[in-house]
Every structure is written in structure tokens, then in C-alpha cells.
Amino acid sequence: MTQEDQDLTFVTALKTGQDQALNALMDRHRKGVFNFVFRHISNEADALELTAEAFVRAYLNIGRFRPSAKFVTWLYQIALNLCRDHVKSRAYQYTLQTVSADATTQEGEEQDWLSVSDRDPVEQTEGGGELSALEKAISELPEDLKNPLILAALEGYSQAEVAELLGISRKAVEMKVYLARKLLLEKMSKIEF
């Protein structure tokens, strides 16, 4: 490791039972982890919940952390796993469903169609413009391209850090980011604003 992990002091304190060290780690990384999670799932409430869950899991499993990797890399891996699990969950799949306003349930009761959508209000008004189109295009990328793109291009991590986090080579990160950008350009060029 070329740089010393600035979080090791807090991690060591946390391992010895000094729970206030968790607050310091949360202060340092909460915003970055939230942004990372939000870019994966595009729902603020779920992103807040998953960010909190990432810190809870880090706290509960701090004994498993090995200083051969940076703490922030380990934390982001936890967050990434939570995002993957969330996307696969039935609850997430349910929020993606669209329902007709006059749809009925099995018992013949009307469906509460207002509660089905978790879409952002900006998305609901005239498509939300270029930003929502870009966010949608990013969310539709294959996972193996989306994760490196989010980490490198949007979160600002170096290719080496992304490679370490995702367990792939630096060259693979470079190629995946290139392919993701190429796909995004193709998708965005087909959209009229």
C-alpha cells in the first residue's frame, strides 16, 4: 500500500471497544457512501437506509477488517454488496412495477396506485430533462460496467482504488469505464430533449 490509511487509528480504537470512533468514521465517510449508494439505487430513502446499514455492518464486523486494504475500500465493498442485494430483492422489483390507475386487486378492491411509485418528482415532470435521462441510462448499464463508472467517474476514485474495491485489474477498470461511457453516449444521442 503506497499511502497509509488515515482511518486505521479509528479502526483500532473501534476494535478495542471505543465506540465513539464509529462516529468519527461516519463523519468522514457518510456523505461519500450515501452518494455511492444513491447512484446505484436512485431512491433517497432506500439510500439513507442502506448507508446506515453499511455502517452497522462495518461496526459489527470490524474484527474481520484487515489493514492490508484501506478501511474505506472495505466499507464501500459492504455498501456495494448491500446495493446488489437490494436490487435483487422483491421489494425493489415491486417498486419498479407500474400499475394502471384503475387496476383492481384479487379481491376486487382498487389498487392504491399512488403508493406504488418511488420515482423522484423531477422524473415525473416532463421526463426530468437531461439529468434524469442520464441517471436512467446509468441505472440501465450492466452491473459490471455501472460499478466501475460510478466509482471512477462519479465518485472520483482512482483506477487503482476501484480495482482494489471491485477485485479486478486496473486495466479492466479502464476498459469497463470506457465501455460504460461509450454505451452512455450511444443512449444519450438517441434521446431528444
Coordinates of N, CA, C and O in Angstrom, one line a residue:
M1 N 0.8 -1.2 0.0 CA 0.0 0.0 0.0 C 0.9 1.2 0.0 O 1.7 1.4 0.9
T2 N 0.7 2.1 -1.0 CA 1.6 3.3 -1.1 C 1.2 4.4 -0.1 O 2.0 5.1 0.4
Q3 N -0.1 4.5 0.2 CA -0.5 5.5 1.2 C -0.9 4.8 2.5 O -1.5 3.8 2.5
E4 N -0.7 5.5 3.6 CA -1.1 5.0 4.9 C -2.6 5.3 5.0 O -3.1 6.4 4.7
D5 N -3.4 4.4 5.6 CA -4.8 4.5 5.7 C -5.0 5.4 6.9 O -4.7 5.1 8.1
Q6 N -5.6 6.6 6.7 CA -5.9 7.6 7.7 C -6.9 7.1 8.7 O -7.1 7.7 9.8
D7 N -7.7 6.1 8.3 CA -8.8 5.6 9.2 C -8.3 4.6 10.2 O -9.0 4.2 11.1
L8 N -7.1 4.1 10.1 CA -6.6 3.0 10.9 C -6.6 3.3 12.4 O -6.9 2.5 13.2
T9 N -6.4 4.6 12.8 CA -6.5 5.0 14.2 C -7.9 4.7 14.7 O -8.0 4.2 15.8
F10 N -8.9 5.2 14.0 CA -10.2 5.0 14.4 C -10.6 3.5 14.4 O -11.4 3.1 15.3
V11 N -10.2 2.8 13.4 CA -10.5 1.3 13.3 C -9.9 0.6 14.5 O -10.6 -0.2 15.2
T12 N -8.7 0.9 14.9 CA -8.0 0.3 16.0 C -8.8 0.6 17.3 O -9.0 -0.2 18.1
A13 N -9.2 1.9 17.4 CA -10.0 2.3 18.6 C -11.3 1.6 18.7 O -11.7 1.1 19.7
L14 N -11.9 1.4 17.5 CA -13.2 0.7 17.5 C -13.0 -0.8 17.8 O -13.9 -1.3 18.6
K15 N -11.9 -1.4 17.4 CA -11.7 -2.8 17.7 C -11.4 -3.0 19.2 O -11.7 -4.1 19.7
T16 N -11.0 -1.9 19.9 CA -10.7 -2.0 21.3 C -11.9 -1.6 22.2 O -11.8 -1.4 23.4
G17 N -13.1 -1.4 21.5 CA -14.3 -1.1 22.3 C -14.6 0.4 22.4 O -15.5 0.7 23.1
Q18 N -13.9 1.2 21.8 CA -14.1 2.7 21.9 C -15.1 3.0 20.8 O -14.8 3.5 19.7
D19 N -16.4 2.9 21.1 CA -17.5 3.0 20.1 C -17.6 4.4 19.5 O -18.1 4.6 18.4
Q20 N -17.1 5.5 20.2 CA -17.1 6.8 19.7 C -16.3 6.9 18.4 O -16.5 7.8 17.6
A21 N -15.4 6.0 18.2 CA -14.6 6.0 16.9 C -15.5 5.8 15.7 O -15.2 6.3 14.6
L22 N -16.6 5.1 15.9 CA -17.5 4.9 14.8 C -18.1 6.2 14.3 O -18.3 6.4 13.1
N23 N -18.4 7.1 15.3 CA -18.9 8.5 14.9 C -17.9 9.2 14.0 O -18.3 9.8 13.0
A24 N -16.6 9.1 14.3 CA -15.6 9.7 13.5 C -15.5 9.1 12.1 O -15.4 9.9 11.1
L25 N -15.6 7.8 12.0 CA -15.6 7.1 10.7 C -16.8 7.5 9.9 O -16.8 7.8 8.7
M26 N -18.0 7.6 10.6 CA -19.2 8.0 9.9 C -19.1 9.5 9.4 O -19.5 9.8 8.3
D27 N -18.6 10.3 10.3 CA -18.4 11.7 9.8 C -17.5 11.8 8.6 O -17.8 12.6 7.7
R28 N -16.5 11.0 8.5 CA -15.6 11.0 7.4 C -16.2 10.5 6.1 O -15.8 10.9 5.0
H29 N -17.0 9.5 6.2 CA -17.4 8.7 5.0 C -18.9 8.7 4.7 O -19.3 8.1 3.7
R30 N -19.7 9.2 5.6 CA -21.2 9.1 5.4 C -21.6 9.7 4.1 O -22.4 9.1 3.3
K31 N -21.2 10.9 3.7 CA -21.6 11.6 2.5 C -21.2 10.8 1.3 O -22.0 10.6 0.4
G32 N -20.0 10.3 1.2 CA -19.5 9.6 0.1 C -20.2 8.2 -0.1 O -20.5 7.9 -1.2
V33 N -20.4 7.5 1.0 CA -21.1 6.3 0.9 C -22.6 6.5 0.5 O -23.1 5.8 -0.4
F34 N -23.2 7.5 1.0 CA -24.6 7.8 0.6 C -24.6 8.1 -0.9 O -25.5 7.6 -1.6
N35 N -23.7 9.0 -1.4 CA -23.7 9.3 -2.8 C -23.5 8.1 -3.7 O -24.2 7.9 -4.7
F36 N -22.6 7.2 -3.2 CA -22.3 6.0 -3.9 C -23.6 5.1 -4.0 O -24.0 4.6 -5.1
V37 N -24.2 4.9 -2.9 CA -25.4 4.0 -2.8 C -26.6 4.7 -3.6 O -27.2 4.0 -4.4
F38 N -26.8 6.0 -3.5 CA -27.8 6.7 -4.2 C -27.7 6.5 -5.7 O -28.7 6.4 -6.4
R39 N -26.5 6.6 -6.2 CA -26.2 6.4 -7.6 C -26.5 5.0 -8.1 O -26.8 4.8 -9.3
H40 N -26.5 4.1 -7.2 CA -26.9 2.7 -7.6 C -28.4 2.5 -7.6 O -28.9 1.7 -8.4
I41 N -29.1 3.0 -6.6 CA -30.5 2.6 -6.5 C -31.5 3.8 -6.7 O -32.6 3.5 -6.8
S42 N -31.0 5.0 -6.8 CA -31.8 6.2 -7.2 C -33.1 6.4 -6.3 O -34.1 6.8 -6.8
N43 N -33.0 6.1 -5.1 CA -34.1 6.3 -4.2 C -33.5 6.8 -2.9 O -32.8 6.1 -2.2
E44 N -33.8 8.0 -2.5 CA -33.1 8.7 -1.4 C -33.4 7.9 0.0 O -32.5 7.7 0.7
A45 N -34.6 7.6 0.2 CA -35.0 6.9 1.4 C -34.2 5.5 1.6 O -33.7 5.2 2.6
D46 N -34.2 4.8 0.5 CA -33.5 3.5 0.5 C -32.0 3.7 0.6 O -31.3 3.0 1.3
A47 N -31.5 4.8 0.0 CA -30.1 5.1 0.0 C -29.7 5.4 1.5 O -28.6 5.0 2.0
L48 N -30.5 6.2 2.2 CA -30.2 6.5 3.6 C -30.2 5.3 4.4 O -29.3 5.1 5.3
E49 N -31.2 4.4 4.2 CA -31.3 3.2 5.0 C -30.1 2.2 4.7 O -29.5 1.7 5.6
L50 N -29.7 2.1 3.5 CA -28.6 1.2 3.1 C -27.2 1.8 3.6 O -26.3 1.1 4.0
T51 N -27.1 3.1 3.6 CA -25.9 3.8 4.1 C -25.8 3.5 5.6 O -24.7 3.1 6.1
A52 N -26.9 3.6 6.3 CA -26.8 3.3 7.8 C -26.5 1.8 8.0 O -25.7 1.5 8.9
E53 N -27.1 1.0 7.2 CA -26.8 -0.5 7.3 C -25.4 -0.8 7.0 O -24.8 -1.7 7.6
A54 N -24.8 -0.1 6.1 CA -23.3 -0.3 5.7 C -22.5 0.0 7.0 O -21.6 -0.8 7.3
F55 N -22.8 1.1 7.7 CA -22.0 1.4 8.9 C -22.3 0.4 10.0 O -21.4 0.1 10.8
V56 N -23.5 0.0 10.1 CA -23.9 -1.0 11.2 C -23.1 -2.3 10.9 O -22.5 -2.9 11.8
R57 N -23.1 -2.8 9.6 CA -22.3 -4.0 9.3 C -20.8 -3.8 9.5 O -20.2 -4.8 10.0
A58 N -20.3 -2.7 9.2 CA -18.9 -2.4 9.4 C -18.6 -2.5 10.9 O -17.6 -3.1 11.3
Y59 N -19.5 -1.9 11.7 CA -19.3 -1.9 13.2 C -19.3 -3.3 13.7 O -18.5 -3.8 14.5
L60 N -20.3 -4.1 13.3 CA -20.5 -5.5 13.8 C -19.4 -6.4 13.3 O -19.1 -7.4 14.0
N61 N -18.8 -6.1 12.2 CA -17.8 -7.0 11.6 C -16.4 -6.4 11.6 O -15.5 -6.8 10.9
I62 N -16.2 -5.3 12.5 CA -14.9 -4.6 12.5 C -13.7 -5.6 12.8 O -12.6 -5.4 12.3
G63 N -14.0 -6.7 13.5 CA -12.9 -7.6 13.8 C -12.4 -8.4 12.6 O -11.3 -8.9 12.6
R64 N -13.2 -8.4 11.5 CA -12.8 -9.0 10.3 C -12.0 -8.2 9.4 O -11.4 -8.6 8.4
F65 N -12.0 -6.8 9.7 CA -11.2 -5.9 8.8 C -9.7 -6.2 9.0 O -9.2 -6.3 10.1
R66 N -9.1 -6.3 7.8 CA -7.6 -6.5 7.8 C -7.0 -5.2 7.2 O -7.4 -4.8 6.1
P67 N -6.0 -4.7 7.8 CA -5.3 -3.4 7.4 C -4.6 -3.6 6.0 O -4.0 -2.6 5.6
S68 N -4.6 -4.7 5.4 CA -4.0 -4.9 4.1 C -4.7 -4.1 3.0 O -4.2 -3.8 2.0
A69 N -6.0 -3.7 3.3 CA -6.8 -2.9 2.5 C -7.2 -1.6 3.2 O -7.2 -1.6 4.5
K70 N -7.5 -0.6 2.6 CA -8.0 0.6 3.2 C -9.4 0.4 3.8 O -10.2 -0.4 3.2
F71 N -9.7 1.0 4.9 CA -11.0 0.9 5.6 C -12.1 1.3 4.6 O -13.1 0.7 4.5
V72 N -11.8 2.5 3.9 CA -12.9 3.0 3.0 C -13.2 2.0 1.9 O -14.3 1.9 1.5
T73 N -12.2 1.3 1.4 CA -12.4 0.3 0.4 C -13.3 -0.8 1.0 O -14.2 -1.3 0.3
W74 N -13.0 -1.3 2.2 CA -13.8 -2.3 2.8 C -15.2 -1.8 3.0 O -16.2 -2.6 2.8
L75 N -15.4 -0.6 3.5 CA -16.7 0.0 3.7 C -17.5 0.1 2.4 O -18.7 -0.3 2.4
Y76 N -16.9 0.5 1.3 CA -17.6 0.6 0.1 C -17.9 -0.8 -0.5 O -19.0 -0.9 -1.1
Q77 N -17.1 -1.8 -0.2 CA -17.5 -3.1 -0.6 C -18.7 -3.6 0.1 O -19.6 -4.2 -0.5
I78 N -18.8 -3.3 1.4 CA -20.0 -3.6 2.2 C -21.2 -2.9 1.5 O -22.3 -3.5 1.3
A79 N -21.1 -1.6 1.2 CA -22.2 -0.8 0.6 C -22.5 -1.4 -0.7 O -23.7 -1.5 -1.1
L80 N -21.6 -1.8 -1.5 CA -21.8 -2.3 -2.8 C -22.6 -3.7 -2.7 O -23.6 -3.9 -3.5
N81 N -22.2 -4.5 -1.8 CA -23.0 -5.7 -1.6 C -24.4 -5.5 -1.1 O -25.3 -6.2 -1.6
L82 N -24.6 -4.5 -0.3 CA -25.9 -4.1 0.1 C -26.8 -3.6 -1.1 O -27.9 -4.0 -1.2
C83 N -26.1 -2.8 -2.0 CA -26.8 -2.4 -3.2 C -27.2 -3.5 -4.0 O -28.4 -3.6 -4.5
R84 N -26.3 -4.5 -4.2 CA -26.6 -5.6 -5.1 C -27.8 -6.4 -4.5 O -28.7 -6.9 -5.2
D85 N -27.7 -6.6 -3.2 CA -28.8 -7.4 -2.5 C -30.1 -6.6 -2.6 O -31.2 -7.3 -2.9
H86 N -30.1 -5.3 -2.5 CA -31.3 -4.5 -2.6 C -31.9 -4.6 -3.9 O -33.1 -4.8 -4.1
V87 N -31.1 -4.5 -5.0 CA -31.6 -4.5 -6.3 C -32.2 -5.9 -6.6 O -33.2 -6.0 -7.3
K88 N -31.7 -6.9 -6.1 CA -32.2 -8.3 -6.3 C -33.5 -8.5 -5.5 O -34.3 -9.5 -5.8
S89 N -33.7 -7.8 -4.4 CA -34.8 -8.0 -3.5 C -36.2 -7.9 -4.2 O -36.4 -7.1 -5.1
R90 N -37.1 -8.6 -3.7 CA -38.5 -8.5 -4.2 C -39.1 -7.1 -4.0 O -39.9 -6.6 -4.9
A91 N -38.8 -6.5 -2.9 CA -39.3 -5.2 -2.6 C -38.9 -4.2 -3.7 O -39.6 -3.3 -4.1
Y92 N -37.6 -4.2 -4.1 CA -37.1 -3.3 -5.1 C -37.8 -3.6 -6.4 O -38.2 -2.7 -7.1
Q93 N -37.9 -4.9 -6.8 CA -38.6 -5.2 -8.0 C -40.0 -4.7 -8.0 O -40.5 -4.3 -9.0
Y94 N -40.7 -4.7 -6.9 CA -42.1 -4.2 -6.8 C -42.1 -2.8 -7.0 O -43.1 -2.3 -7.7
T95 N -41.2 -2.0 -6.5 CA -41.2 -0.5 -6.8 C -41.0 -0.2 -8.2 O -41.4 0.9 -8.6
L96 N -40.5 -1.1 -9.0 CA -40.2 -0.8 -10.4 C -41.5 -1.1 -11.3 O -41.6 -0.7 -12.4
Q97 N -42.5 -1.7 -10.7 CA -43.7 -2.1 -11.4 C -44.5 -0.8 -11.6 O -44.6 0.1 -10.8
T98 N -45.2 -0.8 -12.7 CA -46.2 0.3 -12.9 C -47.6 -0.3 -12.9 O -47.8 -1.5 -13.4
V99 N -48.5 0.4 -12.4 CA -49.9 -0.1 -12.2 C -50.8 0.9 -12.8 O -50.7 2.1 -12.6
S100 N -51.8 0.4 -13.5 CA -52.9 1.3 -14.0 C -53.7 1.9 -12.9 O -53.9 1.2 -11.9
A101 N -54.1 3.1 -13.1 CA -54.9 3.8 -12.0 C -56.2 3.1 -11.7 O -56.7 3.2 -10.6
D102 N -56.7 2.4 -12.7 CA -58.0 1.7 -12.5 C -57.8 0.2 -12.3 O -58.8 -0.6 -12.4
A103 N -56.6 -0.2 -12.0 CA -56.3 -1.7 -11.8 C -57.0 -2.1 -10.5 O -57.2 -1.3 -9.5
T104 N -57.4 -3.4 -10.4 CA -58.0 -3.9 -9.2 C -57.2 -5.1 -8.7 O -56.5 -5.7 -9.4
T105 N -57.3 -5.3 -7.4 CA -56.6 -6.4 -6.8 C -57.5 -7.6 -6.9 O -58.6 -7.6 -7.5
Q106 N -57.0 -8.8 -6.4 CA -57.7 -10.0 -6.5 C -59.1 -10.0 -5.8 O -60.0 -10.6 -6.3
E107 N -59.2 -9.2 -4.7 CA -60.5 -9.1 -4.0 C -61.4 -8.1 -4.7 O -62.5 -7.9 -4.2
G108 N -61.0 -7.5 -5.8 CA -61.8 -6.5 -6.4 C -61.7 -5.1 -5.9 O -62.3 -4.2 -6.4
E109 N -60.8 -4.9 -4.9 CA -60.5 -3.6 -4.4 C -59.6 -2.8 -5.3 O -58.8 -3.4 -6.0
E110 N -59.8 -1.5 -5.4 CA -59.0 -0.7 -6.2 C -57.5 -0.6 -5.7 O -57.3 -0.6 -4.5
Q111 N -56.6 -0.6 -6.6 CA -55.2 -0.6 -6.3 C -54.8 0.9 -5.9 O -55.3 1.8 -6.5
D112 N -54.1 1.0 -4.8 CA -53.6 2.3 -4.4 C -52.4 2.7 -5.2 O -51.2 2.5 -4.9
W113 N -52.6 3.2 -6.4 CA -51.6 3.4 -7.4 C -50.6 4.5 -7.0 O -49.5 4.6 -7.5
L114 N -51.0 5.4 -6.1 CA -50.1 6.5 -5.7 C -49.0 6.0 -4.9 O -47.9 6.5 -4.9
S115 N -49.2 4.9 -4.1 CA -48.1 4.4 -3.3 C -47.2 3.5 -4.0 O -46.1 3.1 -3.5
V116 N -47.5 3.1 -5.2 CA -46.6 2.1 -5.9 C -45.4 2.8 -6.4 O -44.3 2.2 -6.5
S117 N -45.4 4.0 -6.8 CA -44.3 4.7 -7.4 C -43.3 5.3 -6.4 O -43.7 6.0 -5.5
D118 N -42.0 4.9 -6.6 CA -41.0 5.6 -5.7 C -40.2 6.5 -6.6 O -39.1 7.0 -6.2
R119 N -40.7 6.9 -7.7 CA -40.0 7.8 -8.6 C -39.9 9.2 -8.0 O -40.7 9.7 -7.3
D120 N -38.8 9.8 -8.3 CA -38.5 11.2 -7.9 C -39.5 12.1 -8.6 O -39.8 12.0 -9.8
P121 N -39.9 13.2 -7.9 CA -40.9 14.1 -8.5 C -40.3 14.8 -9.8 O -41.1 15.1 -10.7
V122 N -39.0 15.0 -9.8 CA -38.4 15.6 -11.0 C -38.6 14.7 -12.2 O -38.9 15.1 -13.3
E123 N -38.4 13.4 -12.0 CA -38.6 12.4 -13.0 C -40.0 12.4 -13.5 O -40.3 12.1 -14.7
Q124 N -41.0 12.7 -12.7 CA -42.4 12.6 -13.0 C -42.8 13.8 -13.9 O -43.9 13.7 -14.5
T125 N -42.1 14.9 -13.8 CA -42.5 16.1 -14.6 C -41.7 16.1 -15.9 O -40.5 16.3 -15.9
E126 N -42.3 15.9 -17.0 CA -41.8 16.1 -18.3 C -40.5 15.3 -18.5 O -39.5 15.7 -19.2
G127 N -40.4 14.1 -17.9 CA -39.2 13.3 -18.0 C -38.0 13.7 -17.2 O -37.0 13.0 -17.2
G128 N -38.0 14.9 -16.6 CA -36.9 15.4 -15.8 C -35.7 15.9 -16.5 O -34.7 16.2 -15.9
G129 N -35.7 16.0 -17.8 CA -34.6 16.6 -18.6 C -33.4 15.7 -18.7 O -33.5 14.4 -18.6
E130 N -32.3 16.3 -19.1 CA -31.1 15.6 -19.4 C -30.6 14.8 -18.2 O -30.1 13.7 -18.3
L131 N -30.6 15.4 -17.0 CA -30.1 14.8 -15.8 C -30.8 13.4 -15.5 O -30.1 12.4 -15.3
S132 N -32.1 13.5 -15.5 CA -32.8 12.2 -15.2 C -32.6 11.2 -16.3 O -32.6 10.0 -16.1
A133 N -32.5 11.7 -17.6 CA -32.2 10.7 -18.7 C -30.8 10.1 -18.5 O -30.7 8.9 -18.7
L134 N -29.9 10.9 -18.0 CA -28.5 10.3 -17.8 C -28.6 9.3 -16.6 O -28.0 8.3 -16.7
E135 N -29.2 9.7 -15.5 CA -29.4 8.8 -14.4 C -30.0 7.5 -14.8 O -29.6 6.4 -14.4
K136 N -31.1 7.6 -15.6 CA -31.8 6.4 -16.1 C -30.8 5.6 -16.9 O -30.8 4.3 -16.8
A137 N -30.1 6.2 -17.8 CA -29.2 5.5 -18.7 C -28.1 4.8 -17.8 O -27.7 3.6 -18.1
I138 N -27.6 5.5 -16.8 CA -26.6 4.8 -15.9 C -27.2 3.6 -15.2 O -26.6 2.6 -15.1
S139 N -28.4 3.8 -14.7 CA -29.0 2.7 -14.0 C -29.3 1.5 -14.8 O -29.4 0.4 -14.3
E140 N -29.4 1.7 -16.1 CA -29.7 0.6 -17.1 C -28.4 -0.1 -17.5 O -28.5 -1.1 -18.2
L141 N -27.2 0.4 -17.2 CA -26.0 -0.2 -17.6 C -25.8 -1.6 -16.9 O -26.3 -1.8 -15.8
P142 N -25.1 -2.5 -17.5 CA -24.9 -3.8 -16.8 C -24.0 -3.5 -15.6 O -23.2 -2.6 -15.5
E143 N -24.3 -4.3 -14.5 CA -23.6 -4.1 -13.2 C -22.1 -4.0 -13.4 O -21.4 -3.2 -12.7
D144 N -21.5 -4.9 -14.2 CA -20.1 -4.9 -14.3 C -19.5 -3.7 -15.0 O -18.3 -3.4 -14.9
L145 N -20.3 -2.9 -15.6 CA -19.9 -1.6 -16.2 C -20.3 -0.4 -15.3 O -19.6 0.6 -15.2
K146 N -21.5 -0.6 -14.7 CA -22.0 0.5 -13.9 C -21.1 0.8 -12.7 O -20.8 2.0 -12.3
N147 N -20.7 -0.3 -12.0 CA -20.0 -0.1 -10.7 C -18.6 0.6 -10.9 O -18.3 1.6 -10.3
P148 N -17.8 0.2 -11.9 CA -16.6 1.0 -12.1 C -16.8 2.4 -12.6 O -16.1 3.3 -12.2
L149 N -17.8 2.6 -13.4 CA -18.2 4.0 -13.8 C -18.5 4.9 -12.7 O -18.0 6.0 -12.5
I150 N -19.4 4.4 -11.8 CA -19.8 5.2 -10.6 C -18.6 5.5 -9.7 O -18.5 6.7 -9.3
L151 N -17.8 4.5 -9.5 CA -16.7 4.7 -8.6 C -15.7 5.7 -9.2 O -15.2 6.6 -8.5
A152 N -15.3 5.5 -10.4 CA -14.2 6.2 -11.0 C -14.7 7.6 -11.5 O -14.1 8.6 -11.2
A153 N -15.7 7.6 -12.3 CA -16.2 8.9 -12.9 C -17.0 9.8 -12.0 O -16.9 11.0 -12.1
L154 N -17.9 9.2 -11.2 CA -18.8 10.0 -10.4 C -18.3 10.2 -9.0 O -18.5 11.2 -8.4
E155 N -17.7 9.2 -8.4 CA -17.2 9.3 -7.0 C -15.7 9.7 -7.0 O -15.3 10.1 -5.9
G156 N -15.0 9.7 -8.1 CA -13.7 10.3 -8.1 C -12.6 9.4 -7.6 O -11.5 9.9 -7.3
Y157 N -12.8 8.1 -7.5 CA -11.7 7.2 -7.0 C -10.8 6.9 -8.2 O -11.2 6.9 -9.4
S158 N -9.5 6.7 -7.8 CA -8.5 6.3 -8.8 C -8.8 4.9 -9.4 O -9.5 4.1 -8.8
Q159 N -8.2 4.6 -10.5 CA -8.4 3.3 -11.1 C -7.8 2.2 -10.2 O -8.4 1.2 -10.1
A160 N -6.7 2.5 -9.5 CA -6.2 1.6 -8.6 C -7.1 1.3 -7.4 O -7.3 0.1 -7.0
E161 N -7.8 2.3 -6.9 CA -8.7 2.2 -5.8 C -10.0 1.4 -6.3 O -10.5 0.5 -5.5
V162 N -10.4 1.7 -7.5 CA -11.6 1.0 -8.0 C -11.2 -0.5 -8.2 O -12.0 -1.4 -7.9
A163 N -10.0 -0.7 -8.7 CA -9.6 -2.1 -9.0 C -9.6 -2.9 -7.7 O -10.0 -4.0 -7.6
E164 N -9.0 -2.3 -6.6 CA -9.0 -2.9 -5.3 C -10.4 -3.2 -4.8 O -10.6 -4.3 -4.3
L165 N -11.2 -2.2 -4.9 CA -12.6 -2.3 -4.3 C -13.4 -3.5 -5.0 O -14.0 -4.3 -4.4
L166 N -13.2 -3.5 -6.4 CA -14.0 -4.5 -7.1 C -13.3 -5.8 -7.4 O -13.9 -6.7 -7.9
G167 N -12.0 -5.9 -7.0 CA -11.3 -7.1 -7.1 C -10.9 -7.4 -8.6 O -10.9 -8.6 -9.0
I168 N -10.7 -6.4 -9.4 CA -10.3 -6.6 -10.8 C -9.0 -5.8 -11.1 O -8.6 -5.0 -10.2
S169 N -8.5 -6.0 -12.2 CA -7.2 -5.3 -12.6 C -7.5 -3.8 -12.9 O -8.6 -3.4 -13.3
R170 N -6.5 -3.0 -12.9 CA -6.6 -1.6 -13.3 C -7.0 -1.5 -14.7 O -7.8 -0.6 -15.1
K171 N -6.4 -2.3 -15.6 CA -6.7 -2.3 -17.0 C -8.2 -2.7 -17.2 O -8.9 -2.1 -18.1
A172 N -8.7 -3.6 -16.4 CA -10.1 -4.0 -16.5 C -11.0 -2.8 -16.1 O -12.0 -2.5 -16.8
V173 N -10.6 -2.0 -15.1 CA -11.3 -0.8 -14.7 C -11.4 0.2 -15.9 O -12.4 0.7 -16.2
E174 N -10.2 0.4 -16.4 CA -10.1 1.3 -17.6 C -11.0 0.9 -18.7 O -11.7 1.8 -19.3
M175 N -11.0 -0.3 -19.1 CA -11.8 -0.8 -20.2 C -13.3 -0.7 -19.8 O -14.1 -0.3 -20.7
K176 N -13.7 -1.1 -18.6 CA -15.1 -1.1 -18.2 C -15.6 0.4 -18.2 O -16.8 0.6 -18.6
V177 N -14.8 1.3 -17.7 CA -15.3 2.7 -17.7 C -15.4 3.2 -19.1 O -16.4 3.9 -19.5
Y178 N -14.5 2.9 -20.0 CA -14.5 3.3 -21.4 C -15.8 2.7 -22.0 O -16.5 3.4 -22.7
L179 N -16.1 1.4 -21.8 CA -17.3 0.8 -22.4 C -18.6 1.4 -21.9 O -19.5 1.6 -22.6
A180 N -18.6 1.7 -20.6 CA -19.8 2.3 -20.0 C -20.0 3.7 -20.6 O -21.1 4.0 -20.9
R181 N -19.0 4.5 -20.7 CA -19.1 5.8 -21.3 C -19.6 5.7 -22.7 O -20.4 6.5 -23.2
K182 N -19.1 4.8 -23.5 CA -19.4 4.6 -24.9 C -20.9 4.2 -25.0 O -21.7 4.8 -25.8
L183 N -21.4 3.3 -24.1 CA -22.8 3.0 -24.1 C -23.7 4.2 -23.7 O -24.8 4.4 -24.3
L184 N -23.2 4.9 -22.7 CA -24.0 6.1 -22.3 C -24.1 7.1 -23.4 O -25.2 7.7 -23.6
L185 N -23.0 7.4 -24.1 CA -23.0 8.3 -25.3 C -24.0 7.8 -26.3 O -24.8 8.6 -26.9
E186 N -24.0 6.5 -26.6 CA -25.0 6.0 -27.6 C -26.4 6.2 -27.1 O -27.3 6.6 -27.9
K187 N -26.7 5.9 -25.9 CA -28.0 6.0 -25.3 C -28.5 7.5 -25.3 O -29.6 7.8 -25.7
M188 N -27.6 8.4 -24.9 CA -27.9 9.8 -24.8 C -28.1 10.4 -26.2 O -28.9 11.3 -26.3
S189 N -27.4 10.0 -27.2 CA -27.5 10.5 -28.5 C -28.9 10.2 -29.1 O -29.3 10.9 -30.1
K190 N -29.5 9.2 -28.7 CA -30.8 8.8 -29.2 C -32.0 9.5 -28.5 O -33.1 9.3 -29.0
I191 N -31.7 10.2 -27.5 CA -32.8 10.9 -26.7 C -32.9 12.3 -27.2 O -32.0 13.0 -27.3
E192 N -34.2 12.7 -27.4 CA -34.5 14.1 -27.8 C -34.9 14.8 -26.5 O -35.8 14.3 -25.8
F193 N -34.4 16.0 -26.3 CA -34.8 16.8 -25.2 C -35.6 18.0 -25.6 O -35.5 18.6 -26.5

